Short mmCIF file of N, CA and C in Angstrom, two decimals:
data_model
loop_
_atom_site.label_atom_id
_atom_site.label_comp_id
_atom_site.label_asym_id
_atom_site.label_seq_id
_atom_site.Cartn_x
_atom_site.Cartn_y
_atom_site.Cartn_z
N ASN A 1 -6.34 20.09 -1.16
CA ASN A 1 -5.40 21.05 -1.67
C ASN A 1 -4.03 20.40 -1.76
N ALA A 2 -3.44 20.37 -2.92
CA ALA A 2 -2.19 19.69 -3.15
C ALA A 2 -0.99 20.41 -2.55
N SER A 3 -1.13 21.66 -2.15
CA SER A 3 0.01 22.41 -1.65
C SER A 3 0.16 22.39 -0.12
N THR A 4 -0.76 21.74 0.60
CA THR A 4 -0.67 21.69 2.06
C THR A 4 -0.89 20.26 2.55
N PHE A 5 -0.37 20.00 3.73
CA PHE A 5 -0.61 18.72 4.40
C PHE A 5 -1.66 18.95 5.46
N GLU A 6 -2.71 18.19 5.43
CA GLU A 6 -3.76 18.28 6.40
C GLU A 6 -3.76 17.01 7.25
N PRO A 7 -3.77 17.13 8.57
CA PRO A 7 -3.81 15.92 9.40
C PRO A 7 -5.12 15.18 9.22
N LEU A 8 -5.02 13.87 9.04
CA LEU A 8 -6.21 13.05 8.93
C LEU A 8 -6.70 12.61 10.31
N SER A 9 -5.73 12.30 11.17
CA SER A 9 -6.06 11.93 12.55
C SER A 9 -4.77 11.94 13.35
N ALA A 10 -4.92 11.90 14.65
CA ALA A 10 -3.75 11.81 15.53
C ALA A 10 -3.51 10.34 15.83
N ALA A 11 -2.26 9.94 15.79
CA ALA A 11 -1.91 8.55 16.09
C ALA A 11 -2.07 8.32 17.58
N VAL A 12 -2.81 7.29 17.94
CA VAL A 12 -3.03 6.95 19.33
C VAL A 12 -1.87 6.09 19.81
N GLY A 13 -1.29 6.45 20.94
CA GLY A 13 -0.26 5.60 21.53
C GLY A 13 1.12 5.77 20.95
N VAL A 14 1.36 6.73 20.08
CA VAL A 14 2.67 6.90 19.51
C VAL A 14 3.60 7.49 20.57
N SER A 15 4.76 6.88 20.72
CA SER A 15 5.73 7.32 21.71
C SER A 15 6.57 8.46 21.18
N ASP A 16 7.55 8.84 21.97
CA ASP A 16 8.42 9.96 21.61
C ASP A 16 9.17 9.73 20.30
N HIS A 17 9.26 10.76 19.52
CA HIS A 17 10.06 10.84 18.30
C HIS A 17 9.77 9.73 17.29
N PRO A 18 8.56 9.68 16.77
CA PRO A 18 8.30 8.70 15.71
C PRO A 18 9.20 8.99 14.52
N CYS A 19 9.78 7.94 13.94
CA CYS A 19 10.75 8.14 12.87
C CYS A 19 10.45 7.33 11.61
N HIS A 20 9.50 6.40 11.68
CA HIS A 20 9.22 5.58 10.51
C HIS A 20 7.78 5.10 10.58
N VAL A 21 7.13 5.03 9.44
CA VAL A 21 5.77 4.50 9.38
C VAL A 21 5.64 3.64 8.13
N VAL A 22 4.91 2.55 8.26
CA VAL A 22 4.63 1.68 7.13
C VAL A 22 3.18 1.19 7.26
N ALA A 23 2.50 1.09 6.15
CA ALA A 23 1.13 0.57 6.14
C ALA A 23 1.16 -0.79 5.46
N HIS A 24 0.41 -1.72 6.02
CA HIS A 24 0.29 -3.04 5.42
C HIS A 24 -1.12 -3.55 5.71
N GLY A 25 -1.90 -3.73 4.65
CA GLY A 25 -3.29 -4.12 4.85
C GLY A 25 -3.99 -3.07 5.68
N LYS A 26 -4.65 -3.49 6.76
CA LYS A 26 -5.34 -2.54 7.63
C LYS A 26 -4.47 -2.04 8.77
N LEU A 27 -3.19 -2.43 8.81
CA LEU A 27 -2.31 -2.03 9.89
C LEU A 27 -1.44 -0.85 9.50
N VAL A 28 -1.31 0.09 10.43
CA VAL A 28 -0.38 1.20 10.29
C VAL A 28 0.63 1.00 11.42
N ILE A 29 1.92 0.86 11.05
CA ILE A 29 2.95 0.53 12.02
C ILE A 29 3.93 1.69 12.10
N SER A 30 4.03 2.28 13.30
CA SER A 30 4.95 3.41 13.48
C SER A 30 6.05 3.01 14.45
N THR A 31 7.25 3.49 14.18
CA THR A 31 8.41 3.19 15.00
C THR A 31 8.84 4.48 15.69
N SER A 32 9.08 4.42 16.99
CA SER A 32 9.47 5.60 17.76
C SER A 32 10.89 5.43 18.28
N TYR A 33 11.78 6.25 17.78
CA TYR A 33 13.20 6.15 18.07
C TYR A 33 13.52 6.32 19.55
N THR A 34 13.16 7.44 20.12
CA THR A 34 13.51 7.72 21.51
C THR A 34 12.63 6.91 22.46
N GLY A 35 11.39 6.72 22.14
CA GLY A 35 10.50 5.99 23.03
C GLY A 35 10.78 4.51 23.12
N GLY A 36 11.55 3.97 22.17
CA GLY A 36 11.88 2.55 22.20
C GLY A 36 10.70 1.66 21.92
N THR A 37 9.75 2.14 21.12
CA THR A 37 8.53 1.36 20.90
C THR A 37 8.17 1.25 19.42
N VAL A 38 7.35 0.25 19.15
CA VAL A 38 6.71 0.07 17.84
C VAL A 38 5.22 0.04 18.13
N ASN A 39 4.46 0.88 17.45
CA ASN A 39 3.01 0.95 17.64
C ASN A 39 2.32 0.38 16.41
N ILE A 40 1.46 -0.59 16.63
CA ILE A 40 0.70 -1.20 15.53
C ILE A 40 -0.75 -0.79 15.71
N THR A 41 -1.26 -0.03 14.75
CA THR A 41 -2.62 0.48 14.85
C THR A 41 -3.48 -0.13 13.75
N ASN A 42 -4.65 -0.63 14.14
CA ASN A 42 -5.62 -1.13 13.19
C ASN A 42 -6.36 0.09 12.63
N SER A 43 -6.21 0.36 11.34
CA SER A 43 -6.80 1.56 10.75
C SER A 43 -8.32 1.49 10.69
N VAL A 44 -8.90 0.31 10.86
CA VAL A 44 -10.36 0.17 10.84
C VAL A 44 -10.94 0.47 12.22
N THR A 45 -10.34 -0.12 13.27
CA THR A 45 -10.88 0.02 14.62
C THR A 45 -10.18 1.08 15.45
N SER A 46 -9.05 1.61 14.97
CA SER A 46 -8.21 2.58 15.69
C SER A 46 -7.63 2.03 16.99
N SER A 47 -7.68 0.71 17.18
CA SER A 47 -7.06 0.14 18.37
C SER A 47 -5.56 -0.03 18.12
N THR A 48 -4.78 0.07 19.20
CA THR A 48 -3.32 0.07 19.08
C THR A 48 -2.70 -0.99 19.96
N LEU A 49 -1.67 -1.64 19.43
CA LEU A 49 -0.86 -2.59 20.17
C LEU A 49 0.55 -2.03 20.22
N LEU A 50 1.16 -2.07 21.39
CA LEU A 50 2.47 -1.50 21.60
C LEU A 50 3.50 -2.60 21.81
N ILE A 51 4.60 -2.55 21.09
CA ILE A 51 5.74 -3.42 21.35
C ILE A 51 6.77 -2.54 22.05
N ASP A 52 7.09 -2.87 23.29
CA ASP A 52 8.00 -2.05 24.08
C ASP A 52 9.40 -2.64 24.04
N HIS A 53 10.22 -2.14 23.13
CA HIS A 53 11.60 -2.62 23.03
C HIS A 53 12.44 -2.18 24.21
N SER A 54 12.13 -1.03 24.80
CA SER A 54 12.96 -0.52 25.89
C SER A 54 12.95 -1.45 27.09
N SER A 55 11.84 -2.11 27.40
CA SER A 55 11.83 -3.05 28.52
C SER A 55 12.33 -4.43 28.08
N MET A 56 12.10 -4.77 26.83
CA MET A 56 12.52 -6.08 26.34
C MET A 56 14.04 -6.24 26.36
N TYR A 57 14.74 -5.16 26.07
CA TYR A 57 16.19 -5.23 25.99
C TYR A 57 16.88 -4.49 27.13
N ALA A 58 16.19 -4.28 28.24
CA ALA A 58 16.74 -3.50 29.36
C ALA A 58 18.06 -4.08 29.85
N ASP A 59 18.19 -5.41 29.87
CA ASP A 59 19.41 -6.04 30.35
C ASP A 59 20.61 -5.71 29.45
N SER A 60 20.36 -5.38 28.20
CA SER A 60 21.45 -5.09 27.26
C SER A 60 22.25 -3.89 27.67
N TRP A 61 21.62 -2.97 28.43
CA TRP A 61 22.30 -1.72 28.77
C TRP A 61 22.79 -1.70 30.21
N SER A 62 22.64 -2.82 30.93
CA SER A 62 23.08 -2.83 32.32
C SER A 62 24.59 -2.97 32.45
N SER A 63 25.23 -3.47 31.39
CA SER A 63 26.68 -3.64 31.42
C SER A 63 27.34 -2.53 30.62
N SER A 64 28.23 -1.78 31.25
CA SER A 64 28.87 -0.67 30.56
C SER A 64 29.83 -1.15 29.47
N SER A 65 30.17 -2.45 29.49
CA SER A 65 31.08 -2.96 28.47
C SER A 65 30.34 -3.45 27.23
N SER A 66 29.01 -3.32 27.21
CA SER A 66 28.24 -3.87 26.10
C SER A 66 28.43 -3.11 24.80
N THR A 67 28.88 -1.86 24.86
CA THR A 67 29.06 -1.08 23.65
C THR A 67 30.07 0.03 23.88
N ILE A 68 30.74 0.42 22.83
CA ILE A 68 31.65 1.56 22.95
C ILE A 68 30.95 2.86 22.59
N TYR A 69 29.70 2.76 22.13
CA TYR A 69 28.91 3.93 21.74
C TYR A 69 27.83 4.20 22.80
N GLN A 70 28.24 4.39 24.05
CA GLN A 70 27.27 4.53 25.13
C GLN A 70 26.36 5.73 24.95
N ASP A 71 26.80 6.77 24.27
CA ASP A 71 25.95 7.92 24.04
C ASP A 71 24.90 7.66 22.98
N ARG A 72 25.09 6.65 22.16
CA ARG A 72 24.15 6.33 21.07
C ARG A 72 23.38 5.03 21.33
N GLN A 73 23.88 4.20 22.26
CA GLN A 73 23.26 2.91 22.53
C GLN A 73 22.94 2.74 24.01
N GLU A 74 22.52 3.83 24.65
CA GLU A 74 22.19 3.78 26.06
C GLU A 74 20.83 3.16 26.32
N SER A 75 20.02 3.01 25.26
CA SER A 75 18.70 2.39 25.39
C SER A 75 18.26 1.92 24.01
N SER A 76 17.09 1.33 23.98
CA SER A 76 16.53 0.86 22.73
C SER A 76 16.20 2.03 21.80
N HIS A 77 16.58 1.93 20.54
CA HIS A 77 16.27 2.94 19.53
C HIS A 77 15.79 2.26 18.25
N PRO A 78 14.57 1.69 18.26
CA PRO A 78 14.08 1.11 17.00
C PRO A 78 13.96 2.21 15.96
N HIS A 79 14.41 1.91 14.77
CA HIS A 79 14.44 2.96 13.75
C HIS A 79 13.57 2.65 12.54
N GLN A 80 13.32 1.38 12.27
CA GLN A 80 12.55 1.04 11.07
C GLN A 80 11.87 -0.30 11.27
N THR A 81 10.71 -0.46 10.63
CA THR A 81 10.03 -1.75 10.56
C THR A 81 9.85 -2.13 9.10
N VAL A 82 9.99 -3.41 8.82
CA VAL A 82 9.81 -3.94 7.48
C VAL A 82 8.81 -5.09 7.56
N VAL A 83 7.84 -5.10 6.69
CA VAL A 83 6.86 -6.20 6.63
C VAL A 83 7.30 -7.17 5.56
N ILE A 84 7.35 -8.44 5.93
CA ILE A 84 7.76 -9.50 4.98
C ILE A 84 6.63 -10.50 4.86
N GLU A 85 6.17 -10.72 3.65
CA GLU A 85 5.17 -11.75 3.37
C GLU A 85 5.87 -13.09 3.27
N GLY A 86 5.59 -13.98 4.21
CA GLY A 86 6.16 -15.32 4.20
C GLY A 86 5.31 -16.25 3.37
N GLU A 87 5.59 -17.54 3.52
CA GLU A 87 4.83 -18.55 2.76
C GLU A 87 3.36 -18.57 3.17
N THR A 88 3.12 -18.58 4.49
CA THR A 88 1.73 -18.57 5.00
C THR A 88 1.54 -17.56 6.12
N LYS A 89 2.59 -16.85 6.48
CA LYS A 89 2.54 -15.90 7.58
C LYS A 89 3.11 -14.56 7.14
N THR A 90 2.80 -13.52 7.91
CA THR A 90 3.36 -12.20 7.67
C THR A 90 4.21 -11.82 8.85
N PHE A 91 5.43 -11.38 8.57
CA PHE A 91 6.39 -11.07 9.62
C PHE A 91 6.72 -9.58 9.63
N LEU A 92 7.07 -9.09 10.83
CA LEU A 92 7.51 -7.72 11.01
C LEU A 92 8.94 -7.76 11.53
N LEU A 93 9.84 -7.10 10.81
CA LEU A 93 11.23 -6.98 11.24
C LEU A 93 11.43 -5.60 11.84
N VAL A 94 12.04 -5.52 13.01
CA VAL A 94 12.30 -4.26 13.69
C VAL A 94 13.81 -4.08 13.81
N SER A 95 14.33 -3.02 13.17
CA SER A 95 15.75 -2.68 13.28
C SER A 95 15.92 -1.77 14.48
N ASP A 96 16.80 -2.16 15.41
CA ASP A 96 17.01 -1.38 16.63
C ASP A 96 18.46 -0.98 16.74
N LEU A 97 18.75 0.31 16.57
CA LEU A 97 20.11 0.82 16.62
C LEU A 97 20.70 0.66 18.03
N GLY A 98 19.92 0.94 19.06
CA GLY A 98 20.41 0.85 20.43
C GLY A 98 20.76 -0.56 20.85
N ALA A 99 19.90 -1.51 20.54
CA ALA A 99 20.15 -2.91 20.89
C ALA A 99 21.04 -3.59 19.86
N SER A 100 21.22 -2.96 18.71
CA SER A 100 22.00 -3.51 17.61
C SER A 100 21.45 -4.89 17.21
N THR A 101 20.13 -4.95 17.04
CA THR A 101 19.45 -6.20 16.71
C THR A 101 18.38 -5.99 15.64
N ILE A 102 18.02 -7.09 15.01
CA ILE A 102 16.85 -7.16 14.14
C ILE A 102 15.94 -8.19 14.80
N SER A 103 14.76 -7.78 15.23
CA SER A 103 13.81 -8.69 15.86
C SER A 103 12.69 -8.99 14.88
N THR A 104 12.23 -10.23 14.87
CA THR A 104 11.18 -10.68 13.97
C THR A 104 9.93 -11.05 14.77
N TYR A 105 8.78 -10.55 14.33
CA TYR A 105 7.50 -10.83 14.97
C TYR A 105 6.54 -11.40 13.93
N ASP A 106 5.65 -12.29 14.36
CA ASP A 106 4.59 -12.82 13.52
C ASP A 106 3.36 -11.93 13.72
N ILE A 107 2.94 -11.21 12.68
CA ILE A 107 1.77 -10.32 12.78
C ILE A 107 0.58 -10.85 11.98
N THR A 108 0.62 -12.14 11.61
CA THR A 108 -0.44 -12.73 10.81
C THR A 108 -1.81 -12.57 11.46
N ALA A 109 -1.92 -12.88 12.75
CA ALA A 109 -3.22 -12.82 13.44
C ALA A 109 -3.76 -11.40 13.44
N LEU A 110 -2.88 -10.41 13.53
CA LEU A 110 -3.35 -9.02 13.54
C LEU A 110 -3.95 -8.62 12.19
N LEU A 111 -3.44 -9.22 11.12
CA LEU A 111 -3.95 -8.92 9.79
C LEU A 111 -5.25 -9.66 9.49
N LEU A 112 -5.39 -10.87 10.02
CA LEU A 112 -6.54 -11.71 9.72
C LEU A 112 -7.77 -11.38 10.56
N SER A 113 -7.57 -10.97 11.80
CA SER A 113 -8.69 -10.73 12.70
C SER A 113 -9.06 -9.27 12.75
N SER A 114 -10.34 -9.01 12.75
CA SER A 114 -10.79 -7.62 12.85
C SER A 114 -10.72 -7.14 14.29
N SER A 115 -10.60 -8.07 15.25
CA SER A 115 -10.59 -7.65 16.64
C SER A 115 -9.33 -8.07 17.40
N ALA A 116 -8.30 -8.55 16.70
CA ALA A 116 -7.12 -9.06 17.39
C ALA A 116 -6.46 -8.02 18.28
N ILE A 117 -6.44 -6.78 17.86
CA ILE A 117 -5.83 -5.73 18.70
C ILE A 117 -6.82 -5.23 19.73
N ALA A 118 -8.10 -5.25 19.42
CA ALA A 118 -9.11 -4.65 20.29
C ALA A 118 -9.46 -5.50 21.50
N THR A 119 -8.97 -6.74 21.56
CA THR A 119 -9.31 -7.59 22.69
C THR A 119 -8.71 -7.06 23.98
N THR A 120 -9.31 -7.41 25.11
CA THR A 120 -8.81 -6.99 26.40
C THR A 120 -8.47 -8.23 27.22
N PRO A 121 -7.25 -8.36 27.71
CA PRO A 121 -6.14 -7.45 27.44
C PRO A 121 -5.65 -7.63 26.01
N ALA A 122 -4.96 -6.61 25.51
CA ALA A 122 -4.43 -6.66 24.15
C ALA A 122 -3.42 -7.79 24.05
N PRO A 123 -3.36 -8.44 22.91
CA PRO A 123 -2.38 -9.52 22.75
C PRO A 123 -0.97 -8.95 22.85
N THR A 124 -0.05 -9.77 23.31
CA THR A 124 1.34 -9.33 23.34
C THR A 124 2.11 -10.05 22.24
N LEU A 125 3.03 -9.35 21.68
CA LEU A 125 3.89 -9.95 20.67
C LEU A 125 5.26 -10.14 21.25
N THR A 126 5.79 -11.33 21.09
CA THR A 126 7.17 -11.59 21.50
C THR A 126 7.95 -11.98 20.26
N PRO A 127 9.22 -11.64 20.24
CA PRO A 127 10.00 -11.94 19.04
C PRO A 127 10.09 -13.44 18.75
N ILE A 128 9.96 -13.78 17.50
CA ILE A 128 10.22 -15.15 17.05
C ILE A 128 11.71 -15.38 17.12
N SER A 129 12.45 -14.38 16.68
CA SER A 129 13.91 -14.45 16.72
C SER A 129 14.48 -13.05 16.84
N THR A 130 15.68 -12.99 17.38
CA THR A 130 16.41 -11.73 17.47
C THR A 130 17.81 -12.00 16.95
N LEU A 131 18.19 -11.22 15.97
CA LEU A 131 19.47 -11.43 15.29
C LEU A 131 20.37 -10.24 15.54
N MET A 132 21.62 -10.52 15.88
CA MET A 132 22.63 -9.47 15.98
C MET A 132 23.55 -9.64 14.77
N PRO A 133 23.85 -8.55 14.08
CA PRO A 133 24.73 -8.67 12.91
C PRO A 133 26.07 -9.32 13.26
N SER A 134 26.65 -9.99 12.30
CA SER A 134 27.94 -10.65 12.51
C SER A 134 29.03 -9.64 12.88
N THR A 135 28.79 -8.37 12.64
CA THR A 135 29.76 -7.34 12.97
C THR A 135 29.70 -6.94 14.45
N GLY A 136 28.78 -7.53 15.23
CA GLY A 136 28.78 -7.37 16.67
C GLY A 136 27.84 -6.33 17.25
N PRO A 137 27.89 -6.18 18.58
CA PRO A 137 26.93 -5.34 19.30
C PRO A 137 27.14 -3.84 19.09
N THR A 138 28.19 -3.44 18.43
CA THR A 138 28.41 -2.02 18.19
C THR A 138 28.03 -1.62 16.76
N SER A 139 27.27 -2.48 16.08
CA SER A 139 26.89 -2.21 14.69
C SER A 139 25.91 -1.07 14.56
N GLY A 140 24.84 -1.09 15.35
CA GLY A 140 23.82 -0.05 15.27
C GLY A 140 22.91 -0.23 14.08
N CYS A 141 22.08 -1.27 14.11
CA CYS A 141 21.18 -1.59 13.00
C CYS A 141 20.21 -0.43 12.75
N ARG A 142 20.17 0.08 11.55
CA ARG A 142 19.35 1.26 11.26
C ARG A 142 18.23 0.96 10.26
N HIS A 143 18.56 0.46 9.09
CA HIS A 143 17.57 0.17 8.07
C HIS A 143 17.79 -1.23 7.51
N SER A 144 16.70 -1.89 7.19
CA SER A 144 16.77 -3.22 6.58
C SER A 144 15.90 -3.26 5.35
N LEU A 145 16.24 -4.19 4.49
CA LEU A 145 15.47 -4.42 3.27
C LEU A 145 15.55 -5.90 2.97
N ASN A 146 14.45 -6.45 2.52
CA ASN A 146 14.50 -7.87 2.18
C ASN A 146 14.21 -8.08 0.71
N ILE A 147 14.85 -9.10 0.17
CA ILE A 147 14.56 -9.62 -1.17
C ILE A 147 14.35 -11.12 -0.94
N LEU A 148 13.07 -11.50 -0.93
CA LEU A 148 12.66 -12.84 -0.54
C LEU A 148 13.25 -13.14 0.84
N GLU A 149 14.06 -14.21 0.98
CA GLU A 149 14.58 -14.56 2.31
C GLU A 149 15.88 -13.84 2.67
N ASP A 150 16.42 -13.06 1.78
CA ASP A 150 17.65 -12.32 2.05
C ASP A 150 17.32 -10.98 2.70
N VAL A 151 17.97 -10.70 3.84
CA VAL A 151 17.77 -9.43 4.56
C VAL A 151 19.11 -8.70 4.59
N TYR A 152 19.09 -7.47 4.12
CA TYR A 152 20.28 -6.62 4.12
C TYR A 152 20.03 -5.50 5.12
N THR A 153 21.03 -5.23 5.97
CA THR A 153 20.89 -4.22 7.01
C THR A 153 22.02 -3.21 6.93
N VAL A 154 21.66 -1.94 6.96
CA VAL A 154 22.64 -0.87 7.05
C VAL A 154 22.87 -0.62 8.53
N ASN A 155 24.12 -0.70 8.95
CA ASN A 155 24.50 -0.49 10.34
C ASN A 155 25.21 0.85 10.45
N GLU A 156 24.57 1.76 11.18
CA GLU A 156 25.04 3.14 11.23
C GLU A 156 26.36 3.33 11.99
N LEU A 157 26.50 2.64 13.11
CA LEU A 157 27.61 2.96 13.99
C LEU A 157 28.96 2.41 13.54
N ASN A 158 28.96 1.31 12.80
CA ASN A 158 30.25 0.82 12.30
C ASN A 158 30.34 0.87 10.78
N ASN A 159 29.42 1.59 10.16
CA ASN A 159 29.47 1.84 8.70
C ASN A 159 29.58 0.56 7.89
N THR A 160 28.69 -0.40 8.16
CA THR A 160 28.69 -1.67 7.42
C THR A 160 27.30 -1.97 6.88
N ILE A 161 27.27 -2.89 5.95
CA ILE A 161 26.03 -3.49 5.47
C ILE A 161 26.20 -4.99 5.70
N THR A 162 25.22 -5.58 6.39
CA THR A 162 25.30 -7.00 6.67
C THR A 162 24.16 -7.73 5.96
N HIS A 163 24.37 -9.02 5.76
CA HIS A 163 23.42 -9.88 5.07
C HIS A 163 23.05 -11.02 5.99
N SER A 164 21.77 -11.33 6.06
CA SER A 164 21.30 -12.49 6.81
C SER A 164 20.16 -13.13 6.04
N LYS A 165 19.69 -14.26 6.52
CA LYS A 165 18.59 -14.97 5.90
C LYS A 165 17.44 -15.09 6.89
N ILE A 166 16.22 -15.06 6.36
CA ILE A 166 15.04 -15.30 7.18
C ILE A 166 14.24 -16.42 6.49
N SER A 167 13.73 -17.34 7.30
CA SER A 167 12.90 -18.40 6.77
C SER A 167 11.52 -17.80 6.45
N LEU A 168 11.08 -17.92 5.22
CA LEU A 168 9.75 -17.41 4.86
C LEU A 168 8.63 -18.29 5.40
N ALA A 169 9.01 -19.46 5.96
CA ALA A 169 8.02 -20.33 6.57
C ALA A 169 7.85 -20.04 8.06
N THR A 170 8.94 -19.76 8.76
CA THR A 170 8.89 -19.64 10.22
C THR A 170 9.25 -18.25 10.74
N GLY A 171 9.91 -17.44 9.96
CA GLY A 171 10.34 -16.12 10.41
C GLY A 171 11.66 -16.14 11.15
N GLU A 172 12.25 -17.30 11.28
CA GLU A 172 13.54 -17.40 12.01
C GLU A 172 14.71 -17.20 11.06
#
């Protein structure tokens, strides 16, 4: 029925306040703003891998001088994920308003293997690189877009758009 939305399934492992979803190949990637997480679900096996930004950047919030927007940057707030096809690898960019960073992950193995997420223990993803906009830690990275190796980021807290480069070979 074109006039109603019917749930197809419930997302397994989705944290509080999901705010963005993107599909790439067999992966469905959801970003949870308040939960500080990115959930990568294999749509074939329904297995889920969790990237926990809230623990990864915990040190960022231990200093009260780290930001002037303490009510908006008190913890990790990933807001969007972008998939970038590199030369031989596939990368995931995570925009985090709370950490004011763009983190890059290599998700090639998750796309190539039918069981990469289903293994026990689940593989962990660590950032290849983490970039802070030239406008500083109070930028509040919200949305990014890439055109080949050029990455443009809208920063909510200081009302700027920043430009950076990503290597399509390494993700750095």
